[in-house]
Coordinates of C-alpha atoms in Angstrom, one line a residue:
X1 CA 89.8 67.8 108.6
X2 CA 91.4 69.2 111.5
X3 CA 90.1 72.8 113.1
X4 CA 92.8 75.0 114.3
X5 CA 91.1 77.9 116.3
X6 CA 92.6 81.0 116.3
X7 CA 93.0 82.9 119.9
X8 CA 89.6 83.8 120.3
X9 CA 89.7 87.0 122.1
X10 CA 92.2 88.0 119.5
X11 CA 90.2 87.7 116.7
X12 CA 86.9 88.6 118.4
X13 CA 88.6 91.9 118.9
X14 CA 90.0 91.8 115.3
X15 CA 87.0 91.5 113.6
X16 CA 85.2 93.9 115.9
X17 CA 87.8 96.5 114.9
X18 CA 87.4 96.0 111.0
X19 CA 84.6 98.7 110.2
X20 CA 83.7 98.2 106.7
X21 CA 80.3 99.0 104.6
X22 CA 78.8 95.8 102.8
X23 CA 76.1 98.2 101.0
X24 CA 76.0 100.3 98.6
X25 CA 74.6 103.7 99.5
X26 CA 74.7 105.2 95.4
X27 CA 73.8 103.3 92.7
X28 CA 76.6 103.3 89.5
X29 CA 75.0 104.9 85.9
X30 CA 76.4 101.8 84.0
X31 CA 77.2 98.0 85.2
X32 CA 80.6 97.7 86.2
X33 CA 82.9 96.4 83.9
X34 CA 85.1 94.4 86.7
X35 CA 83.9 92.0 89.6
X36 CA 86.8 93.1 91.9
X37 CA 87.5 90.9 94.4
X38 CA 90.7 90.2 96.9
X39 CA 91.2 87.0 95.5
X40 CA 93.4 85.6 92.4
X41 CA 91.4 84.6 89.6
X42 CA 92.0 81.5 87.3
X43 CA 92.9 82.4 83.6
X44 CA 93.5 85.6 84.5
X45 CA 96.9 87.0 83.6
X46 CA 97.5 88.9 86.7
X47 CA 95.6 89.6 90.5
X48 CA 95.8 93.2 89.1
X49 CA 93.5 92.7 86.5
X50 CA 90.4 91.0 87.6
X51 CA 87.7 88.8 86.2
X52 CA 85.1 90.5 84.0
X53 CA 81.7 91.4 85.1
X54 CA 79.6 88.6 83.7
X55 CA 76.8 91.2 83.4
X56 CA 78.0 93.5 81.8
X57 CA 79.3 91.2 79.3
X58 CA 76.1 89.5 79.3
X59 CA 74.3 92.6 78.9
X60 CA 76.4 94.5 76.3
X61 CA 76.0 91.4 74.5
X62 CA 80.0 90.7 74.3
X63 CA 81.5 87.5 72.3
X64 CA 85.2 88.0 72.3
X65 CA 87.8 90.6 74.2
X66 CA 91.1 91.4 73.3
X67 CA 93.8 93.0 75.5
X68 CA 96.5 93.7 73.1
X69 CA 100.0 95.0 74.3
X70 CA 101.4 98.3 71.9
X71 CA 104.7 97.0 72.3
X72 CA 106.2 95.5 69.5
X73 CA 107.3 91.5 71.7
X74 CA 104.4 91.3 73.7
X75 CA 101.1 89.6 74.8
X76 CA 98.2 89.8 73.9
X77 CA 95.4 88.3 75.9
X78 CA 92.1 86.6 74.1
X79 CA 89.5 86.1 76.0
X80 CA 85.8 84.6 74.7
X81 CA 82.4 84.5 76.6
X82 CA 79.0 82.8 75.7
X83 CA 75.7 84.6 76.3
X84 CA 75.2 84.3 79.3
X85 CA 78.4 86.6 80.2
X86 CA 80.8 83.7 80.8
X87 CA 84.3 83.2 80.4
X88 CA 84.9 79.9 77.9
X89 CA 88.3 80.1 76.5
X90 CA 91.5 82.2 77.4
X91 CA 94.4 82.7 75.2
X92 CA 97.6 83.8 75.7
X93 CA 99.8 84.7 72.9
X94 CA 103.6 86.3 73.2
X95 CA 104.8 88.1 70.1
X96 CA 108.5 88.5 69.2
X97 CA 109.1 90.8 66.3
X98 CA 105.9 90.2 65.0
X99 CA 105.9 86.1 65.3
X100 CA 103.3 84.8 66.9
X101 CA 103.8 82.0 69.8
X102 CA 100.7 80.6 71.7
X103 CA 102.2 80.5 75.7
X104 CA 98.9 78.6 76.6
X105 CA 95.0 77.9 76.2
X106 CA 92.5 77.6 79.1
X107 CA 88.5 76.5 78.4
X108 CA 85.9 76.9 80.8
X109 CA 82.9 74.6 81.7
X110 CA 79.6 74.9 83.5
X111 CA 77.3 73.0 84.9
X112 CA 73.3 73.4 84.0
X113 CA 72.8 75.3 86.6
X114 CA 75.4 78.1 85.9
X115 CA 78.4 76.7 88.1
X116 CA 82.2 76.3 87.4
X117 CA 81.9 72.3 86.0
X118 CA 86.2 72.6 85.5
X119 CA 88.7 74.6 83.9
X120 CA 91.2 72.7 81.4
X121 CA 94.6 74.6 80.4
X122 CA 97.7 73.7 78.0
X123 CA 100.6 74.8 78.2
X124 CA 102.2 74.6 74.8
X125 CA 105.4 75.2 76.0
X126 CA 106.1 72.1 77.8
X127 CA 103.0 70.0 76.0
X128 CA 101.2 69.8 79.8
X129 CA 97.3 69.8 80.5
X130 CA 96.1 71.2 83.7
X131 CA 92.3 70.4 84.5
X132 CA 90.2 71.1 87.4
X133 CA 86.9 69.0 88.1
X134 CA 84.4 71.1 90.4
X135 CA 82.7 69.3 93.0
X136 CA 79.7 71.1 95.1
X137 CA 78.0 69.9 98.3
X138 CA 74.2 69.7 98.7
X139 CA 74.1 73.6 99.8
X140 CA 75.6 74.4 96.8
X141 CA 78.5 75.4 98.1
X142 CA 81.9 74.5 96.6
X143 CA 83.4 71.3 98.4
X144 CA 86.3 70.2 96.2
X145 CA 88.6 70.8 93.2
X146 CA 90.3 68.0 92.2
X147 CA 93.6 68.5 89.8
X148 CA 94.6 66.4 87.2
X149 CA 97.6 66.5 85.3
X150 CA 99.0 64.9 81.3
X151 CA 101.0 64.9 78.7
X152 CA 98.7 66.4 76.2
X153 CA 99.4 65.7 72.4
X154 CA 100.4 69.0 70.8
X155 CA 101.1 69.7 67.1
X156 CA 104.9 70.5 66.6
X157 CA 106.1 70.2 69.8
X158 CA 108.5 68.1 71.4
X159 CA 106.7 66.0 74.6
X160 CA 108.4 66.2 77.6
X161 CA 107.2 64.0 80.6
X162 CA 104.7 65.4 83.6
X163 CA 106.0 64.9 87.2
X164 CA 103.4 62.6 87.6
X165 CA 104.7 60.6 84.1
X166 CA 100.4 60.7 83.4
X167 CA 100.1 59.1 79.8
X168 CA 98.7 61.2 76.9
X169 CA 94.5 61.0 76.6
X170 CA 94.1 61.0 72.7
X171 CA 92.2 63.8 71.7
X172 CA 92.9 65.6 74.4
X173 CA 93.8 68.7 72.7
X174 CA 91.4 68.9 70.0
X175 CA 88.9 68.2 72.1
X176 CA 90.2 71.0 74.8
X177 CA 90.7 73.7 71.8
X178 CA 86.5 72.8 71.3
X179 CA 85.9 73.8 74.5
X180 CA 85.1 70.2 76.2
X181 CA 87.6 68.5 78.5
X182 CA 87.4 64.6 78.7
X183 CA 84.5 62.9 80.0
X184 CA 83.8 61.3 83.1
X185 CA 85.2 58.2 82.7
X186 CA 88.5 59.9 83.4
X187 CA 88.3 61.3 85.9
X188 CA 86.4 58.5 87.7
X189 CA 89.7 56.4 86.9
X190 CA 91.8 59.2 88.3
X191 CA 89.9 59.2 91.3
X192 CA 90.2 55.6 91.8
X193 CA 93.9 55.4 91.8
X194 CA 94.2 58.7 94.0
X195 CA 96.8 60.2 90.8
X196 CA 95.4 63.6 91.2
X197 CA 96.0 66.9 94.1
X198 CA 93.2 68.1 95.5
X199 CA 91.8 71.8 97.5
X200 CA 88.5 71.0 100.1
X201 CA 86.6 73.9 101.3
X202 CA 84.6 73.7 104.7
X203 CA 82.5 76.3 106.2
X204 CA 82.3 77.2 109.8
X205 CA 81.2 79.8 112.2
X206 CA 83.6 81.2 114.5
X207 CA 83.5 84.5 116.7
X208 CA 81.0 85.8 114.5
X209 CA 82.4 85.6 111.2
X210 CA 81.8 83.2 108.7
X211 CA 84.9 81.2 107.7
X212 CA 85.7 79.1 104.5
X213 CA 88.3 77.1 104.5
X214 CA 90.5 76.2 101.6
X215 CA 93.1 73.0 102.1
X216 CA 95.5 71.5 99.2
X217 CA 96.4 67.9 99.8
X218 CA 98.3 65.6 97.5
X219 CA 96.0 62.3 97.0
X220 CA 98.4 59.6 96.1
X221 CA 98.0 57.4 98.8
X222 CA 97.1 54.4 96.9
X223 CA 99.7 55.1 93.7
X224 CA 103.0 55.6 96.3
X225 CA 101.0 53.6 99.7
X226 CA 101.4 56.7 101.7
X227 CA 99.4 58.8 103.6
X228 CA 97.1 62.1 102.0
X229 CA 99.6 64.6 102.6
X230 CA 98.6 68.4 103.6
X231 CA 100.5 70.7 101.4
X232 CA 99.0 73.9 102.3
X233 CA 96.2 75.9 103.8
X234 CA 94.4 79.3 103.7
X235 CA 91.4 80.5 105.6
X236 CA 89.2 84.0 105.2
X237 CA 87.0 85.4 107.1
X238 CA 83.9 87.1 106.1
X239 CA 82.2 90.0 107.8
X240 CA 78.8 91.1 106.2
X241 CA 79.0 88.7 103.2
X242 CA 82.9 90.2 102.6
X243 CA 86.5 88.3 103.1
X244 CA 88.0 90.5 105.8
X245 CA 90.8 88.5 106.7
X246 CA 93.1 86.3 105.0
X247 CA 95.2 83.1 107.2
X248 CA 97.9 81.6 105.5
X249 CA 99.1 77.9 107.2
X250 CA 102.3 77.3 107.0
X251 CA 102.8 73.8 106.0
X252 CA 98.8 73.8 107.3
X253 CA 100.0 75.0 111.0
X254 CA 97.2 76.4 113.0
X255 CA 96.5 79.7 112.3
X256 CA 98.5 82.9 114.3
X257 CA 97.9 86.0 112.6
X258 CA 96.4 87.4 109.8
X259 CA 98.7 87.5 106.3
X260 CA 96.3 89.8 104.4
X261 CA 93.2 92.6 105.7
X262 CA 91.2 93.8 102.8
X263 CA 89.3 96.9 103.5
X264 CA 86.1 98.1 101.7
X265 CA 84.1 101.4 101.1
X266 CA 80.2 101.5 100.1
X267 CA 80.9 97.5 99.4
X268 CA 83.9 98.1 96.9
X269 CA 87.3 96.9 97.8
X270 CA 89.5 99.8 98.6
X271 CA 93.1 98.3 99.9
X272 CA 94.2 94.9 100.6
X273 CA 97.1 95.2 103.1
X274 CA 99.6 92.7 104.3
X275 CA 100.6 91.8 107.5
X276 CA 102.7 94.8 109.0
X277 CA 105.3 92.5 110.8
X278 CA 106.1 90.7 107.8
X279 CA 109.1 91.5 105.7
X280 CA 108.8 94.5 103.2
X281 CA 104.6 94.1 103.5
X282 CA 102.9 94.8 100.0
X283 CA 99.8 97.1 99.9
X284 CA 97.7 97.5 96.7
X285 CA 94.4 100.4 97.0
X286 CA 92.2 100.9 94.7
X287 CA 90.2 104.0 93.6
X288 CA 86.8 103.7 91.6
X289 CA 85.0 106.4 89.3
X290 CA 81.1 107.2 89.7
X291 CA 80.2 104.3 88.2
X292 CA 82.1 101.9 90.4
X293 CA 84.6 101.4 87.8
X294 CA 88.3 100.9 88.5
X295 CA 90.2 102.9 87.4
X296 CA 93.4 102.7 89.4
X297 CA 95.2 100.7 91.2
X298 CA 98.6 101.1 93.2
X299 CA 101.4 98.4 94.8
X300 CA 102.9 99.4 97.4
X301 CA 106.4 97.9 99.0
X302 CA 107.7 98.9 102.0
X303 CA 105.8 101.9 101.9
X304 CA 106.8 102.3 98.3
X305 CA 104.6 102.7 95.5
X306 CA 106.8 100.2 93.0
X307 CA 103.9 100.3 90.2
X308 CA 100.4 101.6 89.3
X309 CA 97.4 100.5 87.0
X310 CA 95.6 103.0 85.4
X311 CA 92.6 102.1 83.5
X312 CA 90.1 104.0 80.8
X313 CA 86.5 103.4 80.0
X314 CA 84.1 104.9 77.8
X315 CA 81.1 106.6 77.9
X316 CA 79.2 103.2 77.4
X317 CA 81.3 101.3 80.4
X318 CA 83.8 99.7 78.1
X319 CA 87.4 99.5 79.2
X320 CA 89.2 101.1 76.5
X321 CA 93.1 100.6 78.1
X322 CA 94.9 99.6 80.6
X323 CA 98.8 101.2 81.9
X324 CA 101.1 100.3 83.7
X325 CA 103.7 102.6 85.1
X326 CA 106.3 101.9 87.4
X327 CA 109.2 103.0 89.2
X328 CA 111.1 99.4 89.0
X329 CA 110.0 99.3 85.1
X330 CA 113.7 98.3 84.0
X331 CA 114.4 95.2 86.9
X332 CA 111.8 92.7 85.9
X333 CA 109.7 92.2 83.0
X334 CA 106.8 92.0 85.7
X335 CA 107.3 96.0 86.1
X336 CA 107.5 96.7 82.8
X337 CA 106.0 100.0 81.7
X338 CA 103.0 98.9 78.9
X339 CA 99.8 99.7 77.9
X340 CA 96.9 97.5 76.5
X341 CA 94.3 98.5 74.3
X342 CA 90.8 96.5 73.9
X343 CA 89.0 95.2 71.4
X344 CA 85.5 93.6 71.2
X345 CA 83.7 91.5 68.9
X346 CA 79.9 90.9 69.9
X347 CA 76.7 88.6 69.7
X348 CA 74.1 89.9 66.8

């Protein structure tokens, strides 16, 4: 893969600049109920509302979560978790006066040792499967995530073809609803005729960060007899074990400036800002009670705030709610003003 260095004495100075504190100086009563993080999270519903701490869950002994919206057509979000605190299914349902639709199901693997083995999702609108196969590199360290795509078999709905015209596996949705995507011999035939996308990571050092880099190529080359083709690229940069800095390559162009600085406090993410020079930039900062538990988050637009999380916990560390209010709540159903309660079932 090709390296595109960044000016140097640019981001020398950059990173020198960024003052953040990568330890935490008090110690929170409870475990934190979220694992914030700057990045978006697969199977969650939205960058706003971030993966769940697996120990807390682990530790409060947690076997299924329920966000469930008070409004009479919305979505609910079902989430279930083994013992160890993991996340291994993910459902989505919308309601419309009071009928229930399933928009789509995602289950989660591991491997032995406690790593992301794939993640396997069906859309039952349009009868698709979406899996992701985990590859790691002898460090441990993720390497690649290879992305299949098929037609999966669904009950009561009409099929309608991929864009990649993949044939349906049979069994592929019962065995997905079980929790187990199909087995190896699958994939290895995917592999083998290149019909799949794929994202590599690398690792470097470079002005005295650590960088990871993330690159999305298309891997059809013997299916169409044409070269891998780079579809995209990001790279972030990590200052005291955090991402600092976010690059995003245009068409995987070398990298200029920086498209997102996150910025942290006593090791918790406080703000993640967007490049200034950018059209309308987007903010978000977030503010955390004793325990280091979120409990609001804003977006900001052009120096705006256009909406505003604002989540409850109990005395125990359990999210009880989550609200949304905003000032655009009538424009898009993205802004809509809501709130979600939550619901737990647990491990005896």
């Amino acid at each position: 893969m090709t390296h595109f260095p960044v000016n140097a004495l640019f981001l020398a100075g950059l990173l020198t600049s960024i003052s953040i504190t990568a330890t935490y100086t008090t110690h929170a009563q409870t475990i934190p109920f979220y694992k914030v993080t700057p990045f978006e999270e697969e199977g969650y519903f939205s960058k706003t509302v971030f993966s769940f701490n697996p120990d807390f869950i682990k530790a409060k002994k947690i076997k299924n979560l329920v966000l469930r919206d008070k409004g009479r057509a919305g979505r609910d979000y079902h989430y279930s978790f083994d013992t160890n605190g993991r996340t291994t299914g993910f459902i989505t349902l919308q309601r419309k006066d009071e009928k229930t639709d399933t928009v789509f199901y995602t289950a989660y693997g591991y491997t032995t040792s406690g790593s992301m083995d794939y993640t396997a999702q069906i859309d039952y609108h349009d009868g698709l499967v979406g899996i992701g196969k985990y590859a790691y590199d002898k460090e441990g360290k993720l390497s690649v995530i290879r992305n299949f795509t098929l037609d999966a078999d669904l009950p009561g709905r009409s099929q309608k073809g991929s864009i990649m015209n993949y044939r349906t596996v049979p069994g592929t949705y019962t065995a997905l609803i079980k929790g187990n995507a199909p087995d190896d011999a699958f994939y290895e035939k995917q592999i083998a005729e290149n019909d799949f996308s794929s994202r590599h990571y690398r690792y470097y050092t470079e002005n005295g960060a650590n960088v990871e880099e993330q690159t999305e190529l298309f891997d059809f080359k013997k299916k169409f007899q044409d070269k891998d083709t780079c579809s995209s690229r990001k790279t972030y940069y990590y200052k005291n074990g955090l991402p600092v800095l976010l690059f995003l390559h245009r068409d995987c162009d070398a990298k200029l400036t920086p498209s997102e600085y996150y910025s942290y406090q006593k090791g918790l993410l406080t703000g993640i800002r967007e490049n200034p020079n950018r059209p309308d930039p987007r903010n978000e900062q977030y503010s955390y009670d004793k325990n280091q538990n979120l409990v609001r988050m804003e977006n900001e637009w052009g120096g705006q705030i256009v909406s505003a999380l604002t989540m409850t916990y109990d005395t125990n560390g359990f999210l009880k709610s989550i609200q949304r209010k905003s000032a655009l709540a009538k424009v898009a159903d993205y802004f809509e003003d809501r709130v979600l309660e939550v619901t737990y079932t647990s491990y005896h």
